[in-house]
């Protein structure tokens, strides 16, 4: 990128980094000139705009049009921070809305390259209400099943972050970028600066990935391939079993096999299944769960599949919320979903209860139940009660030979029934939790080998 600070590149430099030789065709909305010194008659506003134009070569703080990233056509909009801090005024709002409408009319994904300091003070409430216009335009695009991707640059603050940035389906950030609703001059003086950084927002689950500039074009190309738009897509193919385990003879053997630390885990299944993976990170409520992997992937033939995979740990509320977010996004975009079930159950500590475990699990159940795209589930390890069932597809769940699924863990069942520990194995048999039992009971459709 032709700049000393990639995160502070100009709007056109950032567009050129992504479109390269494919080029970019700029669009402009119909002209609606402002009154002298703007809607508030702010003394010196016209002069400030003229200086900004002379310094940047731009007429406004947003440039938009059509272009090709990799092999995917899209609508790009880019903020020019050098023009009055990339701030939003009425004419900026005109350009932003026009970009969304262009994506809607041409049925193209929208790629927003954001660098803004917020709403323009010199236009007062006229500037602030542009956020409502942007939100409405974004909602129309979302309803049409078209994806929105944001790349947040340095800085991305204020209403631009809270609409174009954080409101996108996928949020990527450049390293070291300042990202947050509060800009550096209005936040509390003792505030931790890390919380307002790209890396801090990633840690808090507000950003899906921090991507170096040199990797941005390839990453965005893959995201555009994965998110579409697509035609009708078939159900996700089942992963192949990664172990040679034999069917267990008893319930105890089934539980022991699923709990074996040498058994293949979700990471191995995903690596075997996908040629490229694009993680979605966090629940957008300040939480993350490292024991649940979400995102979209591209198979070797280029077909996209969304995935939600438990990693063998108790799933936390943030994990269920991230899962629901992923499933709903896939459903809106028409992408099939694969879920890998492997958990002893939902996290049940006090922190999980305070974080809304019940509501988060209910939301995951609802997301699966409401999905119009096919959801395919493979149980690859432990299927621990409702915490596992929340991510299982009704009538399309399959199991591996080294898995089990149970209404409750046999140890807990024995305790509830006031049985001695010596009867745990017999209780496991009574629960009929083996893979072959699950098929006979009609819960699982097949045992994958």
Coordinates of C-alpha atoms in Angstrom, one line a residue:
X1 CA 0.0 0.0 0.0
X2 CA 1.5 3.4 -1.0
X3 CA 1.5 4.9 2.5
X4 CA 3.7 4.8 5.6
X5 CA 0.7 3.8 7.8
X6 CA -1.6 1.2 6.1
X7 CA -4.5 2.0 8.5
X8 CA -4.3 5.7 7.6
X9 CA -4.2 5.2 3.8
X10 CA -6.5 7.4 1.7
X11 CA -9.8 6.2 0.5
X12 CA -8.6 5.7 -3.0
X13 CA -5.4 4.0 -1.9
X14 CA -7.4 1.5 0.1
X15 CA -9.7 0.8 -2.8
X16 CA -6.7 0.3 -5.1
X17 CA -5.1 -2.1 -2.7
X18 CA -8.2 -4.3 -3.1
X19 CA -9.2 -3.9 -6.7
X20 CA -5.8 -3.6 -8.3
X21 CA -5.7 -3.9 -12.1
X22 CA -9.4 -4.8 -12.1
X23 CA -10.1 -1.2 -11.4
X24 CA -12.9 0.8 -9.8
X25 CA -15.8 2.7 -11.4
X26 CA -16.8 5.6 -9.2
X27 CA -20.4 6.7 -8.9
X28 CA -21.9 9.9 -7.7
X29 CA -25.3 10.6 -6.3
X30 CA -27.6 13.4 -7.7
X31 CA -26.4 16.8 -6.5
X32 CA -28.3 18.5 -3.7
X33 CA -26.1 21.5 -2.8
X34 CA -26.0 22.7 0.8
X35 CA -27.1 26.3 1.8
X36 CA -24.2 28.7 2.5
X37 CA -22.1 27.4 5.4
X38 CA -24.4 24.4 5.7
X39 CA -27.8 23.8 7.3
X40 CA -26.8 25.6 10.5
X41 CA -25.1 28.6 8.8
X42 CA -21.9 27.7 10.7
X43 CA -19.5 30.5 10.0
X44 CA -16.4 29.2 8.1
X45 CA -17.9 25.8 7.2
X46 CA -17.7 26.4 3.5
X47 CA -14.1 27.5 3.8
X48 CA -13.3 24.4 5.8
X49 CA -14.8 22.2 3.1
X50 CA -12.8 24.0 0.4
X51 CA -9.6 23.4 2.3
X52 CA -10.5 19.8 2.9
X53 CA -11.2 19.4 -0.9
X54 CA -7.9 21.1 -1.9
X55 CA -5.9 18.9 0.6
X56 CA -7.5 15.6 -0.4
X57 CA -8.8 16.1 -4.0
X58 CA -12.2 14.9 -2.8
X59 CA -15.6 16.6 -2.8
X60 CA -16.9 14.7 0.3
X61 CA -15.7 12.3 2.9
X62 CA -17.0 9.2 1.1
X63 CA -16.1 7.7 -2.3
X64 CA -18.2 4.8 -3.7
X65 CA -18.7 2.8 -6.8
X66 CA -18.4 -0.7 -8.3
X67 CA -15.2 -2.8 -8.5
X68 CA -13.8 -6.3 -8.4
X69 CA -12.0 -7.8 -5.5
X70 CA -10.2 -11.0 -6.6
X71 CA -12.8 -12.5 -8.9
X72 CA -15.9 -11.0 -7.2
X73 CA -17.8 -7.9 -8.2
X74 CA -19.0 -5.7 -5.4
X75 CA -20.0 -2.2 -4.4
X76 CA -17.2 -0.5 -2.5
X77 CA -17.5 2.6 -0.3
X78 CA -14.5 4.2 1.4
X79 CA -14.2 7.0 3.9
X80 CA -11.6 9.7 3.3
X81 CA -10.5 10.6 6.8
X82 CA -8.5 13.6 5.4
X83 CA -11.8 15.2 4.5
X84 CA -13.0 16.7 7.8
X85 CA -12.0 13.6 9.7
X86 CA -14.2 11.3 7.5
X87 CA -17.2 12.8 9.3
X88 CA -20.8 12.3 8.2
X89 CA -22.9 15.2 7.0
X90 CA -25.9 15.4 4.7
X91 CA -24.0 14.9 1.5
X92 CA -22.0 12.1 3.1
X93 CA -25.4 10.5 3.9
X94 CA -26.5 10.9 0.3
X95 CA -23.4 9.0 -0.8
X96 CA -23.7 6.2 1.7
X97 CA -27.4 5.6 1.0
X98 CA -26.6 5.7 -2.8
X99 CA -23.9 3.0 -2.2
X100 CA -26.4 0.7 -0.4
X101 CA -29.0 1.4 -3.1
X102 CA -26.5 0.6 -5.8
X103 CA -25.7 -2.8 -4.2
X104 CA -29.4 -3.5 -3.9
X105 CA -30.2 -2.6 -7.5
X106 CA -27.3 -4.7 -8.9
X107 CA -27.6 -7.5 -6.2
X108 CA -24.0 -7.1 -5.2
X109 CA -22.3 -7.4 -1.8
X110 CA -21.4 -4.2 -0.1
X111 CA -17.8 -3.7 1.1
X112 CA -17.3 -0.7 3.4
X113 CA -13.8 0.6 4.1
X114 CA -14.4 2.7 7.2
X115 CA -12.3 5.5 8.7
X116 CA -14.4 8.2 10.4
X117 CA -14.5 10.4 13.4
X118 CA -18.3 10.5 13.6
X119 CA -21.1 13.0 12.8
X120 CA -20.2 16.5 11.6
X121 CA -20.7 19.2 14.2
X122 CA -21.1 22.0 11.7
X123 CA -24.3 20.4 10.5
X124 CA -25.8 19.5 13.9
X125 CA -28.8 17.3 14.0
X126 CA -28.9 17.2 10.2
X127 CA -25.6 15.3 10.4
X128 CA -26.7 13.1 13.2
X129 CA -29.8 11.9 11.5
X130 CA -27.7 10.5 8.6
X131 CA -27.2 7.5 10.9
X132 CA -30.9 6.7 10.7
X133 CA -30.7 6.9 6.9
X134 CA -27.7 4.6 6.8
X135 CA -29.4 2.1 9.2
X136 CA -32.5 2.0 7.0
X137 CA -30.5 1.5 3.8
X138 CA -28.5 -1.3 5.5
X139 CA -31.7 -2.9 6.7
X140 CA -33.1 -2.9 3.1
X141 CA -30.0 -4.6 1.8
X142 CA -30.1 -7.2 4.6
X143 CA -33.7 -8.0 3.8
X144 CA -32.7 -8.6 0.2
X145 CA -30.3 -11.3 1.3
X146 CA -27.2 -9.4 0.3
X147 CA -24.0 -9.4 2.5
X148 CA -22.3 -6.5 4.1
X149 CA -18.6 -6.6 5.0
X150 CA -16.8 -3.8 6.8
X151 CA -13.1 -3.2 7.1
X152 CA -12.4 -0.7 9.9
X153 CA -9.4 1.4 9.5
X154 CA -7.7 4.0 11.7
X155 CA -9.7 5.6 13.2
X156 CA -13.2 4.3 13.2
X157 CA -15.3 5.9 15.9
X158 CA -18.7 7.5 16.6
X159 CA -21.8 6.9 14.5
X160 CA -19.8 5.5 11.5
X161 CA -18.6 2.7 13.7
X162 CA -22.1 2.2 15.2
X163 CA -23.7 1.9 11.8
X164 CA -21.6 1.1 8.7
X165 CA -18.9 -0.6 10.8
X166 CA -20.4 -2.6 13.6
X167 CA -23.6 -3.0 11.7
X168 CA -22.0 -5.2 9.0
X169 CA -22.4 -8.9 8.8
X170 CA -18.6 -9.4 9.0
X171 CA -16.3 -6.9 10.6
X172 CA -12.5 -7.0 9.8
X173 CA -10.0 -4.5 11.2
X174 CA -6.6 -3.4 10.3
X175 CA -3.9 -3.8 12.9
X176 CA -3.4 -0.9 15.3
X177 CA -6.6 0.9 14.2
X178 CA -8.5 2.9 16.8
X179 CA -12.0 1.4 16.9
X180 CA -14.8 2.4 19.3
X181 CA -17.9 4.4 19.7
X182 CA -16.1 7.1 21.8
X183 CA -13.3 9.0 20.0
X184 CA -10.1 9.8 21.7
X185 CA -11.2 13.3 22.7
X186 CA -14.5 12.4 24.3
X187 CA -13.8 9.2 26.2
X188 CA -13.0 9.2 30.0
X189 CA -9.4 10.4 30.5
X190 CA -8.5 7.3 32.5
X191 CA -10.0 4.9 29.9
X192 CA -7.9 1.9 28.9
X193 CA -6.8 2.6 25.3
X194 CA -6.6 -1.1 24.5
X195 CA -10.4 -1.3 24.7
X196 CA -10.6 1.2 21.9
X197 CA -8.2 -0.6 19.6
X198 CA -8.8 -3.2 16.8
X199 CA -7.1 -5.8 19.0
X200 CA -9.1 -4.9 22.0
X201 CA -12.4 -5.0 20.1
X202 CA -11.4 -8.5 18.7
X203 CA -10.7 -9.7 22.3
X204 CA -14.2 -8.5 23.3
X205 CA -15.9 -10.3 20.4
X206 CA -16.8 -7.1 18.4
X207 CA -14.4 -7.7 15.5
X208 CA -14.2 -11.0 13.6
X209 CA -10.5 -10.8 12.6
X210 CA -7.6 -8.4 12.6
X211 CA -6.1 -8.7 9.1
X212 CA -2.7 -7.3 8.0
X213 CA -3.0 -5.2 4.9
X214 CA -1.0 -7.6 2.8
X215 CA -3.6 -10.4 3.5
X216 CA -6.7 -8.2 3.1
X217 CA -7.4 -8.7 -0.6
X218 CA -7.2 -12.5 -0.3
X219 CA -9.3 -12.6 2.9
X220 CA -12.0 -10.4 1.3
X221 CA -12.0 -12.4 -1.9
X222 CA -12.7 -15.5 0.2
X223 CA -15.4 -13.8 2.2
X224 CA -17.1 -12.6 -0.9
X225 CA -17.0 -16.1 -2.4
X226 CA -18.4 -17.6 0.9
X227 CA -21.2 -15.0 1.4
X228 CA -22.5 -14.8 -2.1
X229 CA -25.0 -14.0 -3.4
X230 CA -25.6 -17.6 -4.4
X231 CA -28.3 -19.6 -6.1
X232 CA -30.0 -22.5 -4.3
X233 CA -27.3 -24.5 -2.5
X234 CA -27.6 -28.2 -1.4
X235 CA -27.2 -29.4 2.1
X236 CA -23.7 -29.6 3.5
X237 CA -22.1 -32.9 2.9
X238 CA -21.3 -35.0 5.9
X239 CA -17.7 -34.9 7.1
X240 CA -15.9 -38.3 7.1
X241 CA -15.2 -40.0 10.4
X242 CA -11.5 -39.4 11.4
X243 CA -11.1 -42.3 13.7
X244 CA -11.3 -46.1 13.2
X245 CA -13.3 -46.6 16.4
X246 CA -15.6 -49.6 16.5
X247 CA -19.1 -49.4 17.8
X248 CA -19.1 -49.7 21.6
X249 CA -20.6 -52.7 23.2
X250 CA -21.9 -51.0 26.3
X251 CA -22.9 -47.5 27.5
X252 CA -19.8 -47.3 29.6
X253 CA -17.6 -48.0 26.5
X254 CA -19.5 -45.3 24.5
X255 CA -18.9 -42.7 27.2
X256 CA -15.2 -43.7 27.6
X257 CA -14.7 -43.5 23.8
X258 CA -16.2 -40.1 23.5
X259 CA -14.1 -38.8 26.4
X260 CA -10.9 -40.3 25.2
X261 CA -8.4 -37.4 24.8
X262 CA -6.9 -39.0 21.8
X263 CA -10.2 -38.8 19.8
X264 CA -10.2 -36.4 16.9
X265 CA -11.7 -33.0 17.8
X266 CA -13.5 -30.3 15.9
X267 CA -10.4 -28.6 14.7
X268 CA -9.3 -31.8 13.0
X269 CA -12.7 -32.3 11.4
X270 CA -12.8 -28.7 10.1
X271 CA -9.3 -28.8 8.7
X272 CA -10.2 -32.0 6.9
X273 CA -13.5 -30.7 5.6
X274 CA -12.6 -27.2 4.3
X275 CA -10.0 -25.9 1.9
X276 CA -10.3 -22.4 3.5
X277 CA -11.9 -21.2 6.7
X278 CA -13.2 -17.7 7.6
X279 CA -13.9 -17.4 11.3
X280 CA -16.6 -15.3 12.9
X281 CA -15.5 -14.2 16.3
X282 CA -17.6 -13.3 19.3
X283 CA -21.2 -12.7 20.2
X284 CA -21.3 -8.9 19.7
X285 CA -22.2 -8.6 23.3
X286 CA -18.7 -8.4 24.7
X287 CA -18.2 -12.2 25.0
X288 CA -16.2 -14.9 23.4
X289 CA -16.0 -18.7 23.9
X290 CA -12.8 -20.3 22.7
X291 CA -14.5 -23.7 23.0
X292 CA -16.9 -23.0 20.1
X293 CA -15.7 -22.3 16.5
X294 CA -18.0 -20.4 14.1
X295 CA -17.6 -19.1 10.6
X296 CA -17.9 -19.8 6.9
X297 CA -15.7 -22.2 5.0
X298 CA -15.0 -23.0 1.3
X299 CA -14.7 -26.6 0.3
X300 CA -12.3 -27.9 -2.3
X301 CA -14.9 -27.4 -5.0
X302 CA -15.4 -23.8 -3.9
X303 CA -18.8 -24.4 -2.4
X304 CA -19.5 -22.4 0.8
X305 CA -20.7 -23.9 4.1
X306 CA -21.3 -22.2 7.4
X307 CA -20.0 -24.1 10.5
X308 CA -20.6 -24.1 14.2
X309 CA -18.4 -26.6 16.1
X310 CA -18.1 -27.4 19.7
X311 CA -14.6 -28.3 20.9
X312 CA -15.3 -30.7 23.8
X313 CA -15.6 -28.1 26.5
X314 CA -18.7 -26.8 28.3
X315 CA -20.3 -24.3 26.0
X316 CA -20.6 -20.8 27.4
X317 CA -23.4 -18.3 26.8
X318 CA -21.2 -16.3 24.4
X319 CA -20.7 -19.4 22.4
X320 CA -24.4 -20.0 21.9
X321 CA -25.0 -16.4 20.9
X322 CA -22.2 -16.6 18.4
X323 CA -23.7 -19.8 17.1
X324 CA -27.1 -18.2 16.7
X325 CA -25.5 -15.3 14.9
X326 CA -23.7 -17.6 12.5
X327 CA -26.8 -19.7 11.7
X328 CA -29.0 -16.7 11.1
X329 CA -26.5 -15.1 8.8
X330 CA -26.1 -18.3 6.8
X331 CA -29.9 -18.6 6.6
X332 CA -30.3 -15.0 5.3
X333 CA -27.6 -15.6 2.7
X334 CA -28.8 -19.0 1.7
X335 CA -25.7 -20.9 2.8
X336 CA -26.1 -24.4 4.3
X337 CA -24.9 -25.0 7.8
X338 CA -22.8 -27.8 9.4
X339 CA -22.8 -28.2 13.1
X340 CA -20.3 -30.4 15.0
X341 CA -21.6 -31.4 18.4
X342 CA -19.1 -32.2 21.2
X343 CA -19.7 -30.9 24.7
X344 CA -20.3 -32.4 28.1
X345 CA -23.0 -29.8 28.4
X346 CA -23.6 -26.1 28.8
X347 CA -21.4 -24.2 31.2
X348 CA -23.3 -24.1 34.6
X349 CA -21.1 -22.0 36.8
X350 CA -22.3 -18.7 38.4
X351 CA -20.7 -16.6 35.7
X352 CA -22.5 -18.5 33.0
X353 CA -25.8 -17.9 34.8
X354 CA -25.1 -14.2 35.1
X355 CA -24.3 -14.1 31.4
X356 CA -27.7 -15.5 30.5
X357 CA -27.1 -19.1 29.9
X358 CA -30.8 -20.0 29.6
X359 CA -31.6 -17.2 27.2
X360 CA -28.5 -17.9 25.0
X361 CA -29.3 -21.6 24.8
X362 CA -32.9 -20.8 23.9
X363 CA -31.7 -18.4 21.2
X364 CA -29.5 -21.2 19.6
X365 CA -32.5 -23.6 19.6
X366 CA -34.6 -20.9 18.0
X367 CA -32.0 -20.2 15.3
X368 CA -31.8 -23.9 14.3
X369 CA -35.5 -24.3 14.4
X370 CA -36.1 -21.2 12.2
X371 CA -33.4 -21.9 9.6
X372 CA -34.8 -22.3 6.1
X373 CA -31.4 -23.5 4.8
X374 CA -30.5 -27.1 5.4
X375 CA -28.7 -27.7 8.7
X376 CA -26.6 -30.9 9.0
X377 CA -25.2 -32.2 12.3
X378 CA -22.5 -34.6 13.1
X379 CA -22.0 -35.7 16.7
X380 CA -18.2 -36.3 17.0
X381 CA -17.9 -36.8 20.8
X382 CA -19.9 -36.0 23.8
X383 CA -23.6 -35.1 23.4
X384 CA -24.3 -33.7 26.8
X385 CA -28.0 -32.9 27.3
X386 CA -29.6 -29.7 26.2
X387 CA -26.3 -27.9 25.9
X388 CA -25.5 -30.2 23.0
X389 CA -29.0 -30.6 21.6
X390 CA -29.3 -26.8 21.1
X391 CA -27.0 -27.2 18.1
X392 CA -28.3 -30.4 16.7
X393 CA -30.5 -30.4 13.6
X394 CA -33.9 -32.1 14.0
X395 CA -34.2 -35.1 11.6
X396 CA -30.7 -34.5 10.2
X397 CA -28.3 -35.5 12.9
X398 CA -25.6 -38.2 12.4
X399 CA -23.1 -39.7 14.8
X400 CA -19.7 -41.2 14.7
X401 CA -18.8 -44.5 16.4
X402 CA -16.8 -42.7 19.1
X403 CA -19.7 -40.5 20.3
X404 CA -22.7 -40.7 22.6
X405 CA -25.8 -38.5 23.2
X406 CA -27.7 -38.5 26.5
X407 CA -30.4 -36.7 28.3
X408 CA -27.9 -36.4 31.1
X409 CA -24.5 -37.7 31.9
X410 CA -24.6 -41.2 33.5
X411 CA -22.8 -40.1 36.6
X412 CA -25.3 -37.3 37.2
X413 CA -28.2 -39.6 36.4
X414 CA -27.0 -42.1 39.0
X415 CA -26.6 -39.3 41.5
X416 CA -30.2 -37.9 40.9
X417 CA -31.6 -41.4 41.2
X418 CA -29.6 -41.8 44.5
X419 CA -27.7 -44.8 43.1
X420 CA -24.2 -45.7 44.3
X421 CA -21.3 -44.9 42.0
X422 CA -21.0 -48.6 41.3
X423 CA -24.2 -48.5 39.3
X424 CA -23.1 -45.7 36.9
X425 CA -22.2 -48.2 34.2
X426 CA -25.6 -49.9 34.4
X427 CA -27.3 -46.5 34.3
X428 CA -25.3 -45.7 31.1
X429 CA -26.8 -48.8 29.6
X430 CA -30.3 -47.9 30.6
X431 CA -29.9 -44.4 29.0
X432 CA -29.3 -46.1 25.6
X433 CA -26.8 -43.4 24.6
X434 CA -24.6 -45.5 22.2
X435 CA -24.4 -44.5 18.6
X436 CA -26.4 -47.6 17.5
X437 CA -29.0 -46.8 20.2
X438 CA -29.4 -43.3 18.9
X439 CA -30.1 -44.6 15.4
X440 CA -32.6 -47.2 16.7
X441 CA -34.4 -44.5 18.7
X442 CA -34.7 -42.4 15.6
X443 CA -32.6 -39.5 17.0
X444 CA -29.7 -40.1 14.6
X445 CA -30.1 -40.9 10.9
X446 CA -26.8 -42.8 10.5
X447 CA -23.5 -43.7 11.9
X448 CA -20.8 -42.1 9.8
X449 CA -17.8 -44.3 9.1

